[in-house]
């Protein structure tokens, strides 16, 4: 069983790494940001409701995000294992999620916290905004999201640190290098990839992974 939670600031690489780790460990990748952006892209009524929050870089209300996550996590295949990122993002979300998951016996295998300097985060996000036009990757919104992250996420880190399942991993540098560091941290907890071939290729020297 492999239930991994990835925590990282905006631009910290949780989406990129989450995708790769899901492949390596043979489990679904669940990203609240991706689920939300998918709703917005399909113009569902839920998407229309959450779009203003995403555009401003604000957190969407807890009940909305919790509904989204519960709906996704209770699919039978997901109960077996997952890489989750984007939830929880606040201590309240963590406490509610923890109570709910405990009832289902859904304990986490590990929580990986990716650390990246503020300067590198801003550089990465501005570059992504330039390349993809993502609506929240503009300078003012980036600063707002980073400030919000610092405010809401530190207590969350302590919550998992107190439970001794949090591992800090340096998230700076080339993508395959970060993937390697995460795999090492997981191996130290007895968690090994099921897909060794692909895991090996994540270390390609050109800085890319297969998920891109
Ligand atoms: P980033 O971490 O770079 O901001 P994400 O894709 O994880 O990117 O999230 C994008 C946006 O989706 C957030 O700014 C927020 O509006 C919304 N969001 C994602 N997860 C949550 C959550 N757990 N609670 C509230 N809002 C969320």
Coordinates of C-alpha atoms and ligand atoms in Angstrom, one line a residue:
X1 CA 0.0 0.0 0.0
X2 CA 1.3 3.4 -1.0
X3 CA -0.5 6.5 0.2
X4 CA 1.6 9.5 -0.3
X5 CA 0.9 13.2 0.4
X6 CA 3.0 15.8 -1.3
X7 CA 3.2 19.3 0.2
X8 CA 5.0 22.1 -1.6
X9 CA 4.6 25.8 -2.2
X10 CA 3.1 27.1 -5.4
X11 CA 5.8 26.4 -8.1
X12 CA 7.4 23.8 -5.7
X13 CA 6.9 21.0 -8.2
X14 CA 4.3 18.9 -6.5
X15 CA 2.3 18.5 -9.8
X16 CA 5.3 17.4 -11.8
X17 CA 6.7 15.1 -9.1
X18 CA 3.3 13.8 -8.2
X19 CA 2.7 12.7 -11.7
X20 CA 6.1 10.9 -12.0
X21 CA 5.8 9.3 -8.5
X22 CA 2.3 8.0 -9.4
X23 CA 3.8 6.3 -12.4
X24 CA 6.8 4.9 -10.5
X25 CA 4.7 3.5 -7.6
X26 CA 1.8 2.4 -9.8
X27 CA -1.0 4.4 -8.1
X28 CA -3.3 7.2 -9.2
X29 CA -2.2 10.8 -9.0
X30 CA -4.8 13.1 -7.4
X31 CA -4.3 16.8 -7.6
X32 CA -6.9 19.2 -6.3
X33 CA -5.6 22.0 -8.5
X34 CA -5.9 19.8 -11.6
X35 CA -9.4 18.6 -10.6
X36 CA -10.5 22.2 -10.1
X37 CA -8.9 23.5 -13.3
X38 CA -10.6 20.6 -15.2
X39 CA -14.0 21.7 -13.8
X40 CA -13.3 25.3 -14.9
X41 CA -12.2 24.1 -18.4
X42 CA -15.4 22.1 -18.8
X43 CA -17.5 25.0 -17.4
X44 CA -19.4 22.8 -15.0
X45 CA -21.5 24.6 -12.4
X46 CA -18.9 23.7 -9.8
X47 CA -16.2 25.1 -12.1
X48 CA -18.1 28.4 -12.5
X49 CA -18.4 28.6 -8.7
X50 CA -14.7 28.1 -8.0
X51 CA -13.1 30.0 -11.0
X52 CA -13.0 33.4 -9.2
X53 CA -11.1 31.9 -6.3
X54 CA -8.6 30.3 -8.6
X55 CA -8.1 33.4 -10.7
X56 CA -7.4 35.5 -7.5
X57 CA -5.1 32.8 -6.1
X58 CA -7.4 32.4 -3.1
X59 CA -8.3 29.1 -1.4
X60 CA -11.7 27.8 -2.3
X61 CA -14.0 27.2 0.6
X62 CA -13.3 24.1 2.7
X63 CA -16.6 22.4 2.1
X64 CA -16.2 22.6 -1.6
X65 CA -12.7 21.2 -1.7
X66 CA -13.5 18.5 0.8
X67 CA -16.5 17.3 -1.3
X68 CA -14.2 17.1 -4.3
X69 CA -11.5 15.1 -2.5
X70 CA -13.9 12.7 -0.8
X71 CA -15.6 12.0 -4.1
X72 CA -12.3 11.2 -5.7
X73 CA -10.6 9.3 -2.8
X74 CA -13.5 6.9 -2.2
X75 CA -13.2 5.3 -5.7
X76 CA -12.2 1.6 -5.0
X77 CA -9.0 1.7 -7.0
X78 CA -7.8 4.8 -5.1
X79 CA -8.4 3.3 -1.7
X80 CA -5.5 0.9 -2.5
X81 CA -3.0 3.7 -2.9
X82 CA -2.5 7.2 -4.3
X83 CA -0.3 10.2 -4.6
X84 CA -2.3 13.2 -3.3
X85 CA -1.3 16.8 -3.7
X86 CA -3.1 20.1 -3.1
X87 CA -5.1 18.8 -0.1
X88 CA -5.0 19.4 2.8
X89 CA -3.8 23.0 2.5
X90 CA -4.9 24.3 5.9
X91 CA -4.9 22.9 9.4
X92 CA -8.7 22.8 9.3
X93 CA -8.7 20.8 6.1
X94 CA -6.1 18.4 7.6
X95 CA -8.2 17.9 10.8
X96 CA -11.4 17.3 8.9
X97 CA -9.6 15.1 6.4
X98 CA -7.9 13.1 9.1
X99 CA -11.1 12.4 11.0
X100 CA -12.8 11.3 7.8
X101 CA -9.9 9.2 6.6
X102 CA -9.5 7.5 10.0
X103 CA -13.0 6.2 9.8
X104 CA -12.2 4.6 6.5
X105 CA -8.8 3.3 7.8
X106 CA -7.0 5.5 5.2
X107 CA -3.7 6.2 6.9
X108 CA -0.9 7.9 5.0
X109 CA 2.4 6.1 4.3
X110 CA 4.4 9.3 4.2
X111 CA 4.2 13.0 3.8
X112 CA 6.9 14.6 1.6
X113 CA 7.4 18.3 2.0
X114 CA 9.3 19.9 -0.9
X115 CA 11.3 23.0 0.0
X116 CA 12.3 25.6 -2.5
X117 CA 13.6 29.2 -2.1
X118 CA 11.2 32.0 -2.7
X119 CA 13.3 33.4 -5.5
X120 CA 13.3 30.1 -7.4
X121 CA 9.5 29.7 -6.9
X122 CA 8.8 33.1 -8.3
X123 CA 11.1 32.5 -11.3
X124 CA 9.4 29.1 -12.0
X125 CA 5.9 30.5 -11.8
X126 CA 6.6 33.5 -14.0
X127 CA 8.1 31.2 -16.6
X128 CA 5.1 28.9 -16.4
X129 CA 2.8 31.8 -16.7
X130 CA 4.6 32.9 -19.8
X131 CA 4.6 29.4 -21.4
X132 CA 1.0 28.3 -20.4
X133 CA -0.9 31.4 -19.7
X134 CA -2.3 29.9 -16.5
X135 CA -4.6 32.5 -15.1
X136 CA -3.0 32.5 -11.6
X137 CA 0.6 32.7 -12.7
X138 CA 0.9 36.5 -12.9
X139 CA 3.2 38.4 -10.6
X140 CA 0.7 39.9 -8.1
X141 CA -1.3 36.6 -7.9
X142 CA 2.0 34.6 -7.4
X143 CA 3.0 36.9 -4.5
X144 CA -0.5 36.5 -3.0
X145 CA -0.4 32.7 -3.3
X146 CA 3.0 32.4 -1.8
X147 CA 2.0 34.6 1.2
X148 CA -1.2 32.6 1.6
X149 CA 0.9 29.4 1.5
X150 CA 3.2 30.5 4.2
X151 CA 0.3 31.5 6.4
X152 CA -1.8 28.4 6.0
X153 CA 0.7 25.7 5.5
X154 CA 3.2 26.0 8.4
X155 CA 0.7 24.8 11.0
X156 CA -0.1 21.9 8.6
X157 CA 3.5 20.9 8.4
X158 CA 3.7 20.8 12.3
X159 CA 0.6 18.6 12.3
X160 CA 2.4 15.9 10.2
X161 CA 5.8 16.5 11.9
X162 CA 4.2 15.8 15.3
X163 CA 2.9 12.5 13.8
X164 CA 6.4 11.7 12.6
X165 CA 5.4 11.0 9.0
X166 CA 6.8 14.3 7.5
X167 CA 10.0 14.2 5.5
X168 CA 11.6 17.5 4.2
X169 CA 13.1 17.1 0.8
X170 CA 15.1 19.7 -1.1
X171 CA 12.9 20.6 -4.1
X172 CA 15.4 22.8 -5.9
X173 CA 17.4 21.8 -9.0
X174 CA 16.6 19.6 -12.0
X175 CA 13.4 17.6 -12.0
X176 CA 15.0 14.2 -12.1
X177 CA 17.3 15.1 -9.3
X178 CA 14.3 16.0 -7.1
X179 CA 12.6 12.8 -8.1
X180 CA 15.7 10.8 -7.0
X181 CA 15.8 12.6 -3.6
X182 CA 12.1 11.8 -3.0
X183 CA 12.6 8.2 -4.0
X184 CA 15.5 8.0 -1.5
X185 CA 13.4 9.4 1.3
X186 CA 10.7 7.0 0.5
X187 CA 13.1 4.0 0.3
X188 CA 14.3 4.9 3.8
X189 CA 10.7 4.3 4.9
X190 CA 10.6 1.0 3.2
X191 CA 8.6 2.3 0.2
X192 CA 10.0 1.1 -3.1
X193 CA 8.8 1.8 -6.7
X194 CA 6.9 -1.0 -8.5
X195 CA 8.0 0.4 -11.8
X196 CA 11.8 0.2 -11.7
X197 CA 12.3 0.7 -15.4
X198 CA 10.5 4.0 -15.5
X199 CA 11.9 5.0 -12.2
X200 CA 15.3 4.6 -13.7
X201 CA 14.4 6.8 -16.7
X202 CA 13.3 9.6 -14.5
X203 CA 17.0 10.2 -14.0
X204 CA 17.6 11.2 -17.6
X205 CA 20.2 13.9 -17.9
X206 CA 18.2 16.3 -20.1
X207 CA 16.2 17.5 -17.2
X208 CA 12.9 16.1 -18.4
X209 CA 10.6 13.2 -17.3
X210 CA 8.2 11.1 -19.2
X211 CA 5.3 12.9 -17.8
X212 CA 6.0 16.1 -19.7
Ligands
LIG1 P1 -0.4 26.1 -6.6 O1 0.0 25.2 -5.4 O2 0.7 26.4 -7.5 O3 -1.2 27.3 -6.2 P2 -2.5 24.1 -7.3 O4 -2.8 23.6 -8.7 O5 -2.2 23.2 -6.2 O6 -1.4 25.2 -7.5 O7 -3.8 25.0 -6.8 C1 -4.3 26.0 -7.6 C2 -5.5 26.7 -6.9 O8 -6.5 25.7 -6.6 C3 -5.2 27.3 -5.5 O9 -4.7 28.6 -5.7 C4 -6.6 27.3 -4.9 O10 -7.4 28.4 -5.4 C5 -7.2 26.0 -5.4 N1 -7.0 24.9 -4.4 C6 -6.3 23.8 -4.7 N2 -6.3 23.0 -3.6 C7 -7.1 23.6 -2.7 C8 -7.4 23.3 -1.3 N3 -7.1 22.2 -0.7 N4 -8.2 24.2 -0.6 C9 -8.6 25.3 -1.2 N5 -8.2 25.7 -2.4 C10 -7.5 24.8 -3.2

